[in-house]
Amino acid sequence: MTRTYSFLSKASTRGLAGNGAGRKAGMVVLGTVGLAMAGCADQSGPGAATGPQAPKAATSHKIGVLLPLTGPNAALGHELLAGAQLALAENGTSTTQGQASALQMDVHDTAAVGGASAAATAAAEAGDGIILGPLTAVDTAAAAPAAQSASMPVLAFTSDVGQARNGVWVMGITPEDQVERLVATARQEGRHRFAAFLPDNPLGHALGNGLLASCRDQGLMSPTIVYHTGSQASITQMMRELSSYDTRRAEAQPDGNAAPPASTPAAPATGSTDTADKALPSDLAAALKGGSDTSATASADGAAQTSAVPKLAPPPFDALLLGDTGLGLKNVIGALADSQVSSANVRIMGPGLWAAFATKLGALKGAWYAAPDPSSRQSFASRFMARNHHMPRPLADLSYDAAKVATTVARVAPNGYPADVLTRSEGFAGVDGPFTLLPDGRTRRALGVFEVLDNGGGAKLLVPATTKSAVSG
């Protein structure tokens, strides 16, 4: 049976229990969970009507929370619960028939018997009006049918856009959203020919799908996308094919001079904000350091070339999306230099994961990635620490945001959590900046564009965070 906890938002002010266990739990990597899609729930039964019946809209303001509170992800589940509790402590009142009352939170353990599906069913039976969670894409797929049958909106903490649908919102920062922001900014810079060189894994395919959609939505020609298998040989060979290396070399003049490279549009000059750098895994640090010692092959700036190869014309694209992290990134950097794909004529772009080790990316000087402005989080981190006596993990941002949505809607909607209020055009104020829930289940978040600096300088904020882009919605 699903374990259920209920309490008033103002009645619980204690911090997280077991902070030691919280520190031992590993970070969940969003966006790489398998896409287990749930089928439609069977609503028939003995004596049931044969015709379809529309579900009755949930009218309660009670907030259901679905998180793993036991098992291997228990520490992370309690961390997200603390984020939601903080939001309710700060904003937890609703208005019903003109009367203000404290919002009630109804917490269910998705790691208990029956999993997320049973937890969602229990939330529906308890009369909850909205669900915050679950944590993963798999749990979201399992919980969605019961929630949708009860007309309970779901604000899930996954970043798998495949789970987004009417009534189920993906609260995580998705690869697709990052790519949309990068493409819009690159287009404003004058880039029109996009390509991608990506790992053949879920993150790579999410980035590739995002590039296809962004180019289509922004009226750009379809991008060329190559997925590599990860070996150094395949990366080098496939980069040569993507960049038309053999053709460019054949066209090079015998004296080593090629046609003048295309001019690079000037990037906008704005104030810089250094990103916080996290500890780099030792294997990646060694790989990038080793690569930086090989001047002829490890730099993406095109300055170092072997004497045997003449200077080549630019490749057939002016913006290139990468998706590698870890050791694969070192091989990709080497392949860029080998194929003479230079930042002098190609805008290199990558995932927001690069922010975690931006000071180690000097070989990709000038590359971009999209991510929230870290300065936006400072106030939340201070308030969370005062209440729970430790700094919040990044995923706690999502649970706070989801609870903030619930409390905001409960103050203005007399009954339940109507879709038209959840998807209001002005959006909501989030920990990492403003965000908007779209009718199709996606979340449009304010993302800044950061530019990688050389010599271990990290990255600077090039374009401030915004939810606006060249494509509305």
CSV table of C-alpha atoms in Angstrom, one decimal, residues 185-441:
chain,number,residue,atom,x,y,z
A,185,THR,CA,20.6,33.5,-30.7
A,186,ALA,CA,22.8,32.1,-33.5
A,187,ARG,CA,20.2,33.1,-36.1
A,188,GLN,CA,20.2,36.6,-34.7
A,189,GLU,CA,24.0,36.6,-35.1
A,190,GLY,CA,23.6,35.7,-38.8
A,191,ARG,CA,24.0,31.9,-38.7
A,192,HIS,CA,21.8,30.0,-41.2
A,193,ARG,CA,23.5,26.7,-41.9
A,194,PHE,CA,23.3,24.4,-38.9
A,195,ALA,CA,24.8,21.0,-38.3
A,196,ALA,CA,25.2,18.7,-35.3
A,197,PHE,CA,27.8,16.1,-34.3
A,198,LEU,CA,26.3,14.2,-31.4
A,199,PRO,CA,26.8,11.0,-29.4
A,200,ASP,CA,24.5,8.1,-30.2
A,201,ASN,CA,22.7,8.1,-26.9
A,202,PRO,CA,19.5,9.5,-25.4
A,203,LEU,CA,21.0,12.9,-24.8
A,204,GLY,CA,22.4,13.1,-28.3
A,205,HIS,CA,19.1,12.2,-29.9
A,206,ALA,CA,17.2,14.7,-27.7
A,207,LEU,CA,19.6,17.4,-28.8
A,208,GLY,CA,19.3,16.3,-32.4
A,209,ASN,CA,15.5,16.3,-32.3
A,210,GLY,CA,15.6,19.8,-30.7
A,211,LEU,CA,17.8,21.1,-33.6
A,212,LEU,CA,15.5,19.7,-36.2
A,213,ALA,CA,12.4,21.2,-34.5
A,214,SER,CA,14.2,24.6,-33.9
A,215,CYS,CA,15.4,24.9,-37.5
A,216,ARG,CA,12.0,24.0,-38.8
A,217,ASP,CA,10.1,26.4,-36.5
A,218,GLN,CA,12.5,29.3,-37.3
A,219,GLY,CA,12.3,28.9,-41.0
A,220,LEU,CA,15.9,27.6,-41.5
A,221,MET,CA,17.0,24.8,-43.8
A,222,SER,CA,17.1,21.3,-42.4
A,223,PRO,CA,20.3,20.7,-40.4
A,224,THR,CA,22.8,17.9,-41.1
A,225,ILE,CA,23.0,15.6,-38.1
A,226,VAL,CA,25.6,12.9,-37.5
A,227,TYR,CA,25.6,10.5,-34.6
A,228,HIS,CA,28.9,9.0,-33.7
A,229,THR,CA,29.6,5.7,-31.8
A,230,GLY,CA,32.1,7.2,-29.4
A,231,SER,CA,35.4,5.6,-30.6
A,232,GLN,CA,38.2,8.0,-31.5
A,233,ALA,CA,38.5,6.5,-35.0
A,234,SER,CA,34.8,6.9,-35.7
A,235,ILE,CA,34.7,10.4,-34.3
A,236,THR,CA,37.6,11.5,-36.6
A,237,GLN,CA,36.3,9.9,-39.7
A,238,MET,CA,32.7,11.0,-39.2
A,239,MET,CA,33.7,14.6,-38.5
A,240,ARG,CA,35.7,14.6,-41.8
A,241,GLU,CA,32.6,13.4,-43.6
A,242,LEU,CA,30.3,16.0,-41.9
A,243,SER,CA,32.7,18.8,-42.7
A,244,SER,CA,33.4,17.7,-46.3
A,245,TYR,CA,37.0,17.5,-45.5
A,246,ASP,CA,38.1,15.6,-48.6
A,247,THR,CA,36.3,17.9,-50.9
A,248,ARG,CA,37.7,21.0,-49.2
A,249,ARG,CA,41.2,19.6,-49.3
A,250,ALA,CA,40.9,18.8,-53.0
A,251,GLU,CA,39.8,22.3,-53.7
A,252,ALA,CA,42.7,23.9,-51.8
A,253,GLN,CA,45.3,25.7,-53.8
A,254,PRO,CA,48.7,23.9,-54.3
A,255,ASP,CA,50.5,26.7,-52.5
A,256,GLY,CA,48.3,26.0,-49.4
A,257,ASN,CA,46.0,29.0,-49.8
A,258,ALA,CA,42.3,28.4,-50.0
A,259,ALA,CA,39.5,30.9,-50.6
A,260,PRO,CA,39.2,33.5,-47.9
A,261,PRO,CA,37.1,32.3,-45.0
A,262,ALA,CA,33.6,33.6,-44.5
A,263,SER,CA,33.5,36.6,-42.2
A,264,THR,CA,32.2,35.9,-38.7
A,265,PRO,CA,29.4,38.2,-37.5
A,266,ALA,CA,30.3,40.1,-34.3
A,267,ALA,CA,28.8,38.8,-31.1
A,268,PRO,CA,26.9,41.2,-29.0
A,269,ALA,CA,28.9,42.8,-26.2
A,270,THR,CA,27.4,42.5,-22.8
A,271,GLY,CA,28.5,42.3,-19.3
A,272,SER,CA,30.0,39.0,-18.2
A,273,THR,CA,29.1,36.8,-15.3
A,274,ASP,CA,31.4,33.9,-14.5
A,275,THR,CA,29.8,30.6,-14.1
A,276,ALA,CA,30.6,28.6,-10.9
A,277,ASP,CA,32.9,25.7,-11.8
A,278,LYS,CA,32.3,22.3,-10.3
A,279,ALA,CA,35.0,19.6,-9.6
A,280,LEU,CA,35.9,17.9,-12.8
A,281,PRO,CA,36.1,14.1,-12.9
A,282,SER,CA,39.8,13.1,-12.9
A,283,ASP,CA,39.5,11.1,-16.1
A,284,LEU,CA,38.1,14.1,-18.0
A,285,ALA,CA,40.6,16.5,-16.5
A,286,ALA,CA,43.4,14.3,-17.6
A,287,ALA,CA,42.0,13.9,-21.0
A,288,LEU,CA,41.5,17.6,-21.6
A,289,LYS,CA,44.9,18.4,-20.2
A,290,GLY,CA,46.5,15.8,-22.4
A,291,GLY,CA,44.7,17.2,-25.4
A,292,SER,CA,45.8,20.7,-24.7
A,293,ASP,CA,49.4,19.6,-24.9
A,294,THR,CA,49.0,18.5,-28.5
A,295,SER,CA,49.0,21.7,-30.3
A,296,ALA,CA,48.3,20.3,-33.8
A,297,THR,CA,45.2,18.4,-32.9
A,298,ALA,CA,43.5,19.4,-29.7
A,299,SER,CA,42.5,23.0,-30.3
A,300,ALA,CA,39.2,24.1,-31.9
A,301,ASP,CA,40.5,27.6,-32.8
A,302,GLY,CA,42.1,26.5,-36.0
A,303,ALA,CA,45.4,28.3,-35.1
A,304,ALA,CA,47.6,25.2,-35.0
A,305,GLN,CA,47.8,23.1,-38.2
A,306,THR,CA,50.2,20.4,-39.4
A,307,SER,CA,52.6,21.5,-42.1
A,308,ALA,CA,51.4,18.7,-44.4
A,309,VAL,CA,47.8,20.0,-44.8
A,310,PRO,CA,47.1,23.3,-46.5
A,311,LYS,CA,44.6,25.8,-45.0
A,312,LEU,CA,41.1,24.7,-46.1
A,313,ALA,CA,38.0,26.6,-46.9
A,314,PRO,CA,35.2,26.7,-44.2
A,315,PRO,CA,33.0,23.7,-43.9
A,316,PRO,CA,29.4,23.6,-45.3
A,317,PHE,CA,27.9,24.9,-42.1
A,318,ASP,CA,28.4,28.0,-39.9
A,319,ALA,CA,26.9,26.6,-36.6
A,320,LEU,CA,27.7,23.2,-35.1
A,321,LEU,CA,26.0,21.6,-32.2
A,322,LEU,CA,28.0,19.2,-30.0
A,323,GLY,CA,26.6,17.0,-27.3
A,324,ASP,CA,29.6,15.2,-25.8
A,325,THR,CA,30.9,15.4,-22.2
A,326,GLY,CA,33.4,13.2,-20.5
A,327,LEU,CA,36.2,11.6,-22.5
A,328,GLY,CA,34.3,11.8,-25.7
A,329,LEU,CA,34.6,15.6,-25.7
A,330,LYS,CA,38.4,15.3,-25.9
A,331,ASN,CA,38.2,13.2,-29.0
A,332,VAL,CA,35.7,15.6,-30.6
A,333,ILE,CA,38.0,18.6,-29.9
A,334,GLY,CA,40.8,16.7,-31.7
A,335,ALA,CA,38.5,15.9,-34.6
A,336,LEU,CA,37.5,19.5,-35.0
A,337,ALA,CA,41.2,20.5,-35.4
A,338,ASP,CA,41.9,17.6,-37.7
A,339,SER,CA,39.1,18.6,-40.0
A,340,GLN,CA,39.9,22.3,-39.7
A,341,VAL,CA,36.5,23.2,-38.3
A,342,SER,CA,37.5,26.5,-36.7
A,343,SER,CA,35.7,28.9,-34.3
A,344,ALA,CA,36.8,31.6,-36.7
A,345,ASN,CA,34.0,30.6,-39.1
A,346,VAL,CA,31.8,28.2,-37.2
A,347,ARG,CA,29.8,28.9,-34.0
A,348,ILE,CA,30.3,25.8,-31.8
A,349,MET,CA,27.4,25.2,-29.4
A,350,GLY,CA,26.9,22.6,-26.7
A,351,PRO,CA,24.6,21.3,-23.9
A,352,GLY,CA,24.1,23.2,-20.6
A,353,LEU,CA,26.0,20.3,-18.9
A,354,TRP,CA,29.2,22.2,-20.0
A,355,ALA,CA,28.5,24.7,-17.2
A,356,ALA,CA,29.7,22.1,-14.7
A,357,PHE,CA,33.3,22.2,-16.0
A,358,ALA,CA,33.4,25.5,-18.0
A,359,THR,CA,36.9,26.4,-16.8
A,360,LYS,CA,38.3,23.2,-18.5
A,361,LEU,CA,36.9,24.1,-21.9
A,362,GLY,CA,39.5,26.6,-23.0
A,363,ALA,CA,40.1,24.6,-26.3
A,364,LEU,CA,36.5,25.5,-27.2
A,365,LYS,CA,37.0,29.2,-26.7
A,366,GLY,CA,34.0,31.1,-28.1
A,367,ALA,CA,31.6,28.1,-27.9
A,368,TRP,CA,28.1,28.7,-26.5
A,369,TYR,CA,25.8,26.8,-24.2
A,370,ALA,CA,22.4,27.7,-22.8
A,371,ALA,CA,21.6,27.6,-19.1
A,372,PRO,CA,19.9,29.5,-16.3
A,373,ASP,CA,21.7,32.5,-14.9
A,374,PRO,CA,23.2,31.2,-11.6
A,375,SER,CA,22.8,34.5,-9.9
A,376,SER,CA,19.0,34.0,-10.1
A,377,ARG,CA,19.3,31.2,-7.6
A,378,GLN,CA,21.1,32.9,-4.8
A,379,SER,CA,18.0,34.1,-2.8
A,380,PHE,CA,16.4,30.7,-3.0
A,381,ALA,CA,19.6,28.9,-1.9
A,382,SER,CA,19.9,31.3,1.1
A,383,ARG,CA,16.3,30.7,2.2
A,384,PHE,CA,16.6,26.9,1.7
A,385,MET,CA,19.8,26.8,3.8
A,386,ALA,CA,18.3,28.8,6.6
A,387,ARG,CA,15.4,26.3,6.8
A,388,ASN,CA,17.2,23.0,6.1
A,389,HIS,CA,20.8,23.8,7.2
A,390,HIS,CA,22.5,22.8,3.9
A,391,MET,CA,22.7,24.1,0.4
A,392,PRO,CA,19.9,22.8,-2.0
A,393,ARG,CA,20.7,20.4,-4.7
A,394,PRO,CA,19.7,21.6,-8.2
A,395,LEU,CA,16.6,19.4,-8.4
A,396,ALA,CA,15.1,21.2,-5.4
A,397,ASP,CA,14.7,24.1,-7.7
A,398,LEU,CA,12.1,22.2,-9.7
A,399,SER,CA,10.0,21.1,-6.7
A,400,TYR,CA,10.0,24.7,-5.4
A,401,ASP,CA,8.9,26.0,-8.8
A,402,ALA,CA,6.1,23.4,-9.1
A,403,ALA,CA,4.8,24.2,-5.6
A,404,LYS,CA,5.0,27.9,-6.4
A,405,VAL,CA,2.8,27.2,-9.5
A,406,ALA,CA,0.3,25.4,-7.3
A,407,THR,CA,0.2,28.1,-4.6
A,408,THR,CA,-0.1,30.9,-7.2
A,409,VAL,CA,-3.0,29.2,-9.1
A,410,ALA,CA,-4.8,28.3,-5.8
A,411,ARG,CA,-4.9,32.0,-4.9
A,412,VAL,CA,-6.7,33.0,-8.1
A,413,ALA,CA,-8.7,30.0,-9.1
A,414,PRO,CA,-11.8,29.3,-6.9
A,415,ASN,CA,-11.8,25.6,-7.7
A,416,GLY,CA,-9.0,23.2,-8.6
A,417,TYR,CA,-6.1,24.0,-11.0
A,418,PRO,CA,-7.6,25.1,-14.4
A,419,ALA,CA,-5.5,24.6,-17.4
A,420,ASP,CA,-6.1,28.1,-18.7
A,421,VAL,CA,-4.6,29.5,-15.4
A,422,LEU,CA,-1.7,27.1,-15.4
A,423,THR,CA,-0.8,28.1,-18.9
A,424,ARG,CA,-1.3,31.9,-18.4
A,425,SER,CA,0.8,34.0,-20.7
A,426,GLU,CA,2.6,35.9,-18.0
A,427,GLY,CA,4.0,32.6,-16.6
A,428,PHE,CA,5.5,32.2,-13.1
A,429,ALA,CA,8.5,33.4,-11.1
A,430,GLY,CA,10.9,30.5,-10.7
A,431,VAL,CA,14.1,29.9,-8.8
A,432,ASP,CA,16.2,30.1,-11.9
A,433,GLY,CA,14.1,32.8,-13.6
A,434,PRO,CA,10.7,33.1,-15.1
A,435,PHE,CA,9.0,30.2,-16.9
A,436,THR,CA,5.8,29.4,-18.7
A,437,LEU,CA,3.8,26.2,-18.9
A,438,LEU,CA,2.7,25.6,-22.5
A,439,PRO,CA,-0.5,23.8,-23.5
A,440,ASP,CA,1.3,20.8,-24.9
A,441,GLY,CA,3.0,20.0,-21.6
